[in-house]
CSV table of C-alpha atoms and ligand atoms in Angstrom, one decimal:
chain,number,residue,atom,x,y,z
A,2,MET,CA,0.0,0.0,0.0
A,3,LYS,CA,3.1,2.3,-0.2
A,4,SER,CA,3.0,5.6,-1.8
A,5,ASP,CA,0.3,4.6,-4.4
A,6,LYS,CA,-2.0,6.4,-2.0
A,7,PHE,CA,-0.8,9.7,-3.4
A,8,GLU,CA,-2.9,11.1,-6.0
A,9,LYS,CA,-2.8,14.5,-7.5
A,10,VAL,CA,-5.9,15.8,-5.9
A,11,LYS,CA,-6.6,19.1,-4.3
A,12,ASN,CA,-8.3,17.9,-1.1
A,13,ILE,CA,-8.2,14.9,1.2
A,14,PRO,CA,-10.1,12.1,-0.7
A,15,LYS,CA,-13.2,11.3,1.4
A,16,ARG,CA,-13.1,7.7,0.4
A,17,TYR,CA,-10.1,7.1,2.7
A,18,SER,CA,-12.3,7.9,5.6
A,19,GLU,CA,-13.5,4.3,6.2
A,20,GLU,CA,-10.1,2.8,5.7
A,21,LEU,CA,-8.5,5.2,8.2
A,22,ALA,CA,-11.4,4.8,10.7
A,23,GLU,CA,-10.6,1.1,10.6
A,24,LEU,CA,-6.9,1.8,11.1
A,25,PHE,CA,-7.6,4.0,14.2
A,26,SER,CA,-10.0,1.5,15.6
A,27,SER,CA,-7.6,-1.4,15.5
A,28,LYS,CA,-4.3,0.4,16.4
A,29,LYS,CA,-3.9,2.5,19.5
A,30,ARG,CA,-0.3,3.4,19.8
A,31,ILE,CA,0.5,6.6,17.9
A,32,ALA,CA,3.6,8.7,17.5
A,33,VAL,CA,3.5,12.2,15.9
A,34,ILE,CA,6.7,13.7,14.5
A,35,GLY,CA,7.6,17.0,13.0
A,36,HIS,CA,10.8,18.2,11.3
A,37,HIS,CA,14.3,19.4,12.5
A,38,ASN,CA,14.3,23.0,13.8
A,39,PRO,CA,10.5,22.7,14.1
A,40,ASP,CA,8.6,25.8,13.2
A,41,GLY,CA,5.1,27.0,14.3
A,42,ASP,CA,3.5,24.8,11.7
A,43,ALA,CA,5.4,21.6,12.5
A,44,VAL,CA,4.9,22.0,16.3
A,45,GLY,CA,1.3,23.4,16.1
A,46,GLY,CA,0.1,20.8,13.7
A,47,SER,CA,1.8,17.9,15.6
A,48,LEU,CA,0.5,19.1,19.0
A,49,GLY,CA,-3.0,19.5,17.6
A,50,LEU,CA,-3.0,15.9,16.5
A,51,TYR,CA,-1.3,14.8,19.8
A,52,ILE,CA,-4.0,16.5,21.9
A,53,VAL,CA,-6.9,15.1,19.8
A,54,PHE,CA,-5.6,11.6,20.1
A,55,LYS,CA,-4.9,12.0,23.8
A,56,ASN,CA,-8.5,13.3,24.3
A,57,ALA,CA,-9.8,10.3,22.3
A,58,GLY,CA,-8.0,7.9,24.7
A,59,PHE,CA,-5.1,6.8,22.5
A,60,ASP,CA,-1.6,6.0,23.8
A,61,VAL,CA,0.0,8.9,21.9
A,62,SER,CA,3.5,10.5,21.9
A,63,ILE,CA,4.9,13.5,20.2
A,64,ILE,CA,8.5,13.8,19.0
A,65,MET,CA,10.6,16.6,17.5
A,66,PRO,CA,14.1,16.0,16.2
A,67,SER,CA,15.5,19.1,17.8
A,68,GLU,CA,14.5,21.7,20.4
A,69,LEU,CA,11.7,24.2,20.1
A,70,THR,CA,12.4,27.9,19.8
A,71,GLU,CA,11.5,30.1,22.7
A,72,PHE,CA,8.4,31.6,21.1
A,73,LEU,CA,6.7,28.2,20.8
A,74,LEU,CA,7.2,27.1,24.3
A,75,TRP,CA,3.8,28.6,25.5
A,76,LEU,CA,1.9,26.1,23.3
A,77,PRO,CA,-0.4,23.8,25.3
A,78,ASP,CA,1.2,20.4,26.2
A,79,SER,CA,4.6,21.4,24.6
A,80,GLU,CA,6.2,20.1,27.7
A,81,ASP,CA,5.1,16.6,26.6
A,82,ILE,CA,7.3,16.8,23.4
A,83,VAL,CA,10.2,14.3,23.4
A,84,ILE,CA,13.2,15.9,21.8
A,85,TYR,CA,15.2,13.3,19.8
A,86,ASP,CA,18.5,15.2,20.1
A,87,LYS,CA,18.1,15.3,23.9
A,88,ASP,CA,16.5,12.0,24.6
A,89,LYS,CA,17.6,9.7,21.8
A,90,ASP,CA,16.7,6.4,23.3
A,91,LYS,CA,13.3,7.4,24.5
A,92,ALA,CA,12.4,9.0,21.1
A,93,SER,CA,13.7,6.0,19.2
A,94,GLN,CA,11.7,3.6,21.3
A,95,LEU,CA,8.5,5.6,20.8
A,96,LEU,CA,9.0,5.5,17.1
A,97,LEU,CA,9.9,1.8,17.0
A,98,LYS,CA,7.0,0.8,19.2
A,99,ALA,CA,4.4,2.9,17.5
A,100,GLU,CA,1.7,1.2,15.5
A,101,ILE,CA,0.9,4.4,13.6
A,102,ILE,CA,3.3,7.3,12.9
A,103,ILE,CA,2.0,10.6,11.7
A,104,CYS,CA,4.7,12.8,10.0
A,105,VAL,CA,3.9,16.5,9.9
A,106,ASP,CA,5.2,19.3,7.7
A,107,PHE,CA,8.1,17.7,5.8
A,108,ASN,CA,8.6,16.0,2.5
A,109,GLU,CA,11.9,14.1,2.9
A,110,ALA,CA,13.0,11.7,5.6
A,111,GLU,CA,16.3,13.7,5.9
A,112,ARG,CA,14.2,16.5,7.5
A,113,VAL,CA,13.9,14.6,10.7
A,114,GLY,CA,17.7,14.7,11.2
A,115,ASN,CA,19.1,11.9,13.4
A,116,ALA,CA,15.6,10.5,14.0
A,117,GLN,CA,15.6,9.2,10.5
A,118,GLU,CA,16.9,5.8,11.3
A,119,ALA,CA,14.3,5.0,13.8
A,120,LEU,CA,11.6,6.4,11.6
A,121,LYS,CA,12.6,4.3,8.7
A,122,LYS,CA,13.1,1.2,10.8
A,123,SER,CA,9.7,1.4,12.5
A,124,GLU,CA,7.0,-1.0,11.1
A,125,ALA,CA,4.2,1.4,12.0
A,126,VAL,CA,1.6,2.4,9.4
A,127,LYS,CA,2.9,5.8,8.4
A,128,ILE,CA,0.9,8.8,7.4
A,129,LEU,CA,2.3,12.0,6.0
A,130,ILE,CA,0.5,15.3,6.4
A,131,ASP,CA,2.4,18.0,4.4
A,132,HIS,CA,2.2,20.9,2.0
A,133,HIS,CA,5.7,21.0,0.5
A,134,PRO,CA,6.2,20.1,-3.2
A,135,ASN,CA,7.3,16.6,-4.3
A,136,PRO,CA,6.7,14.5,-1.2
A,137,GLY,CA,9.5,12.0,-1.1
A,138,THR,CA,9.0,10.2,2.2
A,139,ASP,CA,8.2,6.5,2.1
A,140,THR,CA,4.8,6.5,3.9
A,141,ASP,CA,1.7,4.4,3.5
A,142,TYR,CA,-0.7,7.4,3.2
A,143,ILE,CA,0.3,10.8,1.8
A,144,PHE,CA,-1.9,13.8,2.4
A,145,SER,CA,0.2,16.4,0.6
A,146,PHE,CA,-1.3,19.5,-0.9
A,147,THR,CA,0.8,22.5,-1.9
A,148,GLU,CA,-2.2,24.7,-2.2
A,149,TYR,CA,-2.9,24.6,1.5
A,150,SER,CA,-1.6,27.4,3.7
A,151,SER,CA,0.1,24.9,6.1
A,152,ALA,CA,0.4,21.4,7.2
A,153,SER,CA,-1.8,22.5,10.2
A,154,GLU,CA,-4.7,23.3,7.9
A,155,ILE,CA,-4.5,19.8,6.5
A,156,VAL,CA,-4.3,18.4,10.0
A,157,TYR,CA,-7.7,20.0,10.7
A,158,GLU,CA,-9.2,18.3,7.7
A,159,PHE,CA,-7.5,15.1,8.6
A,160,ILE,CA,-9.1,15.2,12.0
A,161,GLU,CA,-12.5,15.7,10.4
A,162,LEU,CA,-11.9,12.9,7.9
A,163,VAL,CA,-11.1,10.3,10.6
A,164,ASP,CA,-14.1,11.5,12.5
A,165,PHE,CA,-12.4,12.8,15.6
A,166,LYS,CA,-13.7,16.3,15.4
A,167,GLN,CA,-15.5,15.9,18.7
A,168,TYR,CA,-12.1,15.7,20.4
A,169,ILE,CA,-11.1,19.2,19.2
A,170,ASP,CA,-11.0,21.6,22.1
A,171,LYS,CA,-9.6,25.1,22.7
A,172,ASP,CA,-6.0,23.8,23.1
A,173,VAL,CA,-6.2,21.8,19.8
A,174,ALA,CA,-7.7,24.8,18.0
A,175,SER,CA,-5.0,27.1,19.4
A,176,CYS,CA,-2.2,24.8,18.2
A,177,ILE,CA,-3.7,24.5,14.7
A,178,TYR,CA,-4.3,28.2,14.5
A,179,THR,CA,-0.7,28.9,15.5
A,180,GLY,CA,0.5,26.6,12.6
A,181,ILE,CA,-1.7,28.4,10.1
A,182,MET,CA,-0.8,31.9,11.4
A,183,THR,CA,2.9,31.3,11.4
A,184,ASP,CA,3.1,29.6,7.9
A,185,THR,CA,1.1,32.5,6.4
A,186,LEU,CA,3.1,35.2,8.2
A,187,ASN,CA,-0.1,36.2,9.9
A,188,PHE,CA,-2.2,35.8,6.7
A,189,SER,CA,0.1,37.8,4.4
A,190,VAL,CA,1.1,34.9,2.2
A,191,ASN,CA,-0.3,31.5,1.1
A,192,SER,CA,-3.7,32.3,2.5
A,193,SER,CA,-5.9,33.2,-0.4
A,194,ARG,CA,-8.1,30.1,-0.3
A,195,GLU,CA,-11.6,30.6,1.0
A,196,GLU,CA,-11.4,27.3,2.8
A,197,THR,CA,-8.5,28.5,4.9
A,198,PHE,CA,-10.6,31.2,6.4
A,199,LYS,CA,-13.5,28.8,6.9
A,200,ILE,CA,-11.3,26.7,9.0
A,201,VAL,CA,-10.0,29.7,10.9
A,202,ALA,CA,-13.6,30.7,11.6
A,203,GLU,CA,-14.2,27.2,13.0
A,204,LEU,CA,-11.1,27.4,15.1
A,205,LEU,CA,-12.3,30.7,16.6
A,206,SER,CA,-15.6,29.0,17.5
A,207,PHE,CA,-13.6,27.0,20.1
A,208,GLY,CA,-12.8,30.2,22.0
A,209,ILE,CA,-9.1,30.6,21.0
A,210,LYS,CA,-7.5,33.9,21.8
A,211,LYS,CA,-6.3,34.9,18.4
A,212,ASP,CA,-4.6,38.2,19.4
A,213,LYS,CA,-2.9,36.6,22.4
A,214,ILE,CA,-1.5,33.9,20.1
A,215,TYR,CA,-0.1,36.6,17.8
A,216,ASP,CA,1.4,38.3,20.9
A,217,ASN,CA,2.9,35.1,22.2
A,218,VAL,CA,4.6,34.4,18.8
A,219,TYR,CA,5.6,37.8,17.4
A,220,ASN,CA,6.0,40.0,20.4
A,221,ASN,CA,8.1,37.7,22.4
A,222,PHE,CA,11.6,38.8,21.7
A,223,SER,CA,14.4,40.5,23.5
A,224,VAL,CA,15.8,44.1,23.2
A,225,ASP,CA,19.0,42.5,22.0
A,226,ARG,CA,17.2,40.9,19.1
A,227,LEU,CA,15.8,44.3,18.1
A,228,LYS,CA,19.3,45.8,18.2
A,229,LEU,CA,20.6,42.8,16.2
A,230,ILE,CA,17.9,43.5,13.5
A,231,GLY,CA,19.0,47.2,13.4
A,232,TYR,CA,22.6,46.2,13.1
A,233,ILE,CA,21.9,43.6,10.4
A,234,LEU,CA,19.8,45.9,8.3
A,235,TYR,CA,22.1,48.9,8.7
A,236,LYS,CA,25.5,47.2,8.4
A,237,LYS,CA,25.1,43.7,6.8
A,238,MET,CA,22.3,43.8,4.2
A,239,LYS,CA,23.7,43.9,0.7
A,240,ILE,CA,22.0,43.8,-2.6
A,241,ILE,CA,23.0,41.9,-5.7
A,242,LYS,CA,22.2,44.4,-8.4
A,243,GLY,CA,20.7,43.2,-11.6
A,244,VAL,CA,18.9,40.4,-9.9
A,245,ASP,CA,17.2,42.4,-7.1
A,246,PHE,CA,18.4,39.9,-4.5
A,247,SER,CA,19.5,40.8,-1.0
A,248,TYR,CA,21.7,38.9,1.3
A,249,MET,CA,22.8,39.1,4.9
A,250,ILE,CA,25.7,37.1,6.4
A,251,ILE,CA,25.9,36.9,10.2
A,252,THR,CA,29.0,35.5,12.0
A,253,LYS,CA,29.2,33.7,15.3
A,254,GLU,CA,30.9,36.6,16.9
A,255,GLU,CA,28.2,39.0,15.9
A,256,MET,CA,25.6,36.6,17.3
A,257,GLU,CA,27.4,36.4,20.6
A,258,GLU,CA,27.6,40.2,20.7
A,259,PHE,CA,23.8,40.4,20.6
A,260,ASN,CA,23.2,37.4,22.9
A,261,PHE,CA,21.6,35.6,20.0
A,262,ILE,CA,19.3,32.7,20.8
A,263,ASP,CA,17.8,30.1,18.5
A,264,GLY,CA,14.7,31.7,16.8
A,265,ASP,CA,16.1,35.2,17.0
A,266,HIS,CA,16.7,35.2,13.2
A,267,GLU,CA,13.1,34.3,12.6
A,268,GLY,CA,11.5,36.9,10.4
A,269,ILE,CA,14.6,38.9,9.7
A,270,VAL,CA,15.0,37.3,6.2
A,271,ASN,CA,11.6,38.6,5.3
A,272,MET,CA,12.4,42.2,6.0
A,273,PRO,CA,14.3,43.1,2.8
A,274,LEU,CA,11.2,42.0,0.8
A,275,SER,CA,9.4,45.1,2.1
A,276,VAL,CA,11.5,47.1,-0.4
A,277,SER,CA,9.5,47.2,-3.7
A,278,ASP,CA,12.5,46.4,-5.8
A,279,ILE,CA,13.9,43.5,-3.8
A,280,ASN,CA,12.4,40.2,-4.9
A,281,ALA,CA,14.4,37.7,-3.0
A,282,SER,CA,16.3,37.6,0.3
A,283,ILE,CA,18.9,35.2,1.9
A,284,ILE,CA,20.1,35.2,5.5
A,285,ALA,CA,23.2,33.1,6.2
A,286,ILE,CA,24.1,32.3,9.8
A,287,GLU,CA,27.3,30.8,10.9
A,288,LYS,CA,26.8,27.6,13.0
A,289,ASP,CA,29.5,25.2,14.3
A,290,ASP,CA,29.7,22.9,11.3
A,291,PHE,CA,28.0,24.7,8.5
A,292,ILE,CA,26.3,27.9,7.5
A,293,LYS,CA,22.5,27.8,7.9
A,294,VAL,CA,20.6,29.7,5.2
A,295,SER,CA,17.0,30.9,4.9
A,296,LEU,CA,15.6,32.1,1.7
A,297,ARG,CA,12.4,34.1,0.9
A,298,SER,CA,11.1,35.4,-2.4
A,299,LYS,CA,8.2,37.2,-4.1
A,300,LYS,CA,6.2,36.1,-7.1
A,301,GLU,CA,7.7,33.6,-9.5
A,302,ILE,CA,11.2,33.4,-8.0
A,303,ASP,CA,11.7,29.8,-7.0
A,304,VAL,CA,14.0,29.7,-4.0
A,305,ASN,CA,13.1,26.1,-3.4
A,306,SER,CA,15.0,25.2,-6.7
A,307,LEU,CA,17.8,27.7,-5.8
A,308,SER,CA,18.2,26.0,-2.4
A,309,LYS,CA,18.1,22.5,-3.8
A,310,ARG,CA,20.6,23.3,-6.5
A,311,PHE,CA,23.2,25.3,-4.4
A,312,PHE,CA,22.4,25.2,-0.7
A,313,ASN,CA,21.7,21.5,0.1
A,314,GLY,CA,18.1,22.2,1.1
A,315,GLY,CA,14.6,22.9,-0.2
A,316,GLY,CA,11.2,24.0,1.0
A,317,HIS,CA,8.5,26.0,-0.8
A,318,LYS,CA,8.7,28.2,-3.9
A,319,ASN,CA,8.8,31.4,-1.9
A,320,ALA,CA,10.3,30.1,1.4
A,321,ALA,CA,13.1,27.7,1.6
A,322,GLY,CA,16.1,26.8,3.8
A,323,GLY,CA,19.4,24.9,3.5
A,324,LYS,CA,23.1,24.7,4.4
A,325,ILE,CA,26.4,25.8,3.0
A,326,TYR,CA,29.4,23.7,3.9
A,327,LYS,CA,32.0,26.4,3.5
A,328,LYS,CA,34.0,28.8,5.7
A,329,ILE,CA,32.3,32.0,6.7
A,330,GLU,CA,34.8,34.0,4.8
A,331,ASP,CA,34.0,32.1,1.6
A,332,THR,CA,30.2,32.4,2.0
A,333,GLU,CA,29.7,35.8,0.4
A,334,SER,CA,31.3,34.9,-2.9
A,335,TYR,CA,29.5,31.5,-2.9
A,336,ILE,CA,26.1,33.2,-2.4
A,337,ILE,CA,26.8,35.8,-5.1
A,338,ASP,CA,28.0,33.2,-7.6
A,339,SER,CA,25.1,30.8,-6.8
A,340,VAL,CA,22.5,33.5,-7.3
A,341,LYS,CA,24.0,34.8,-10.5
A,342,THR,CA,24.4,31.3,-11.9
A,343,PHE,CA,20.8,30.4,-10.9
A,344,PHE,CA,19.3,33.5,-12.7
A,345,LYS,CA,21.5,32.9,-15.7
A,346,LEU,CA,20.3,29.3,-15.9
A,347,GLN,CA,16.8,30.5,-15.7
A,348,ASP,CA,17.3,33.0,-18.6
A,349,ASP,CA,18.9,30.4,-20.9
B,261,5GP,P1,13.5,28.3,7.3
B,261,5GP,O1,14.1,29.3,6.4
B,261,5GP,O2,12.4,28.9,8.1
B,261,5GP,O3,14.4,27.4,8.0
B,261,5GP,O4,12.7,27.3,6.3
B,261,5GP,C1,11.8,27.7,5.3
B,261,5GP,C2,11.2,26.5,4.6
B,261,5GP,O5,12.2,25.7,4.1
B,261,5GP,C3,10.4,25.6,5.5
B,261,5GP,O6,9.2,25.2,4.8
B,261,5GP,C4,11.3,24.5,5.9
B,261,5GP,O7,10.5,23.3,6.1
B,261,5GP,C5,12.1,24.4,4.6
B,261,5GP,N1,13.5,24.0,4.9
B,261,5GP,C6,14.4,24.7,5.8
B,261,5GP,N2,15.6,24.1,5.8
B,261,5GP,C7,15.5,23.0,5.0
B,261,5GP,C8,16.5,22.0,4.6
B,261,5GP,O8,17.6,22.0,5.1
B,261,5GP,N3,16.0,21.1,3.7
B,261,5GP,C9,14.8,21.2,3.1
B,261,5GP,N4,14.4,20.2,2.2
B,261,5GP,N5,13.9,22.1,3.5
B,261,5GP,C10,14.2,23.0,4.4
B,262,MN,MN1,4.7,24.3,7.0
């Protein structure tokens, strides 16, 4: 029954409803897993599922390959998340013993980092819920729709499909809303489908505090981070003329100077796009073993392809990430050359 479940459809096919109902009535041990460096969508969508299955009396666990950023720690039940990098044995056991594994918000097994081996080894029935292009994971069911705002939005429909809607409560709704809100940058991108707002309206009916959720996620940073943003935009942002591409490279020393913590870079990569003439943006951040890059773009510029081709990564057309395995001093020329080559390739 492997990946033949994937069809090019725009919505979850209703006919899987009975098959999945049967699955969830016969198997009770569930593990939910999101991707490495989990974002609001991976954590929100996974927690939403976790709480629904917990409310329904399942033996359910939730695993993330690496730690959550500060601005997601307020999410209900986030303390139940087992972090693979911190608790490898426990996380592996949960994956290996699970009868059903639900994978949220990723399209390649590599995206779960070190948890990959246990995920692959597990004999559980695997279900993917995602919205990235070209799902490449080896799962039994693939619910992957690029038109959707977020994996969390698909999670909501999935819960409806398997007939567990009665187990949605305010906490579940808050988690799913957080996923939709963060992946759409508070409804500024990927959110033009009528259905997205119908789901949001339903989530509001559970009594979620929409403005508080915004506050928890976007107004939860330090003064140092604000100064770091000022410094980056003033001193570090550069523009590649001719292709309207901006880049920012941040060294480890600079991050230390501003007491940088994980998650602080979040959102900075989007800022250059507020300039009418800048159509794409990269931020490169020096880590111990590599340079982490985040890419964002407008309109038809496909940073997913750019990242796949030059930055060992991927993502969506207008939002992607990846890694550069070079020294920090060689990063600038590599980015400029990559971007120029990419645009030249596209012109040819
Ligand atoms: P971010 O820039 O926030 O890290 O990631 C933006 C988007 O790209 C997200 O959809 C994320 O899932 C994806 N992404 C980030 N890093 C990688 C990576 O190393 N590989 C792949 N395939 N996708 C990534
Ligand atoms: Mn997502």
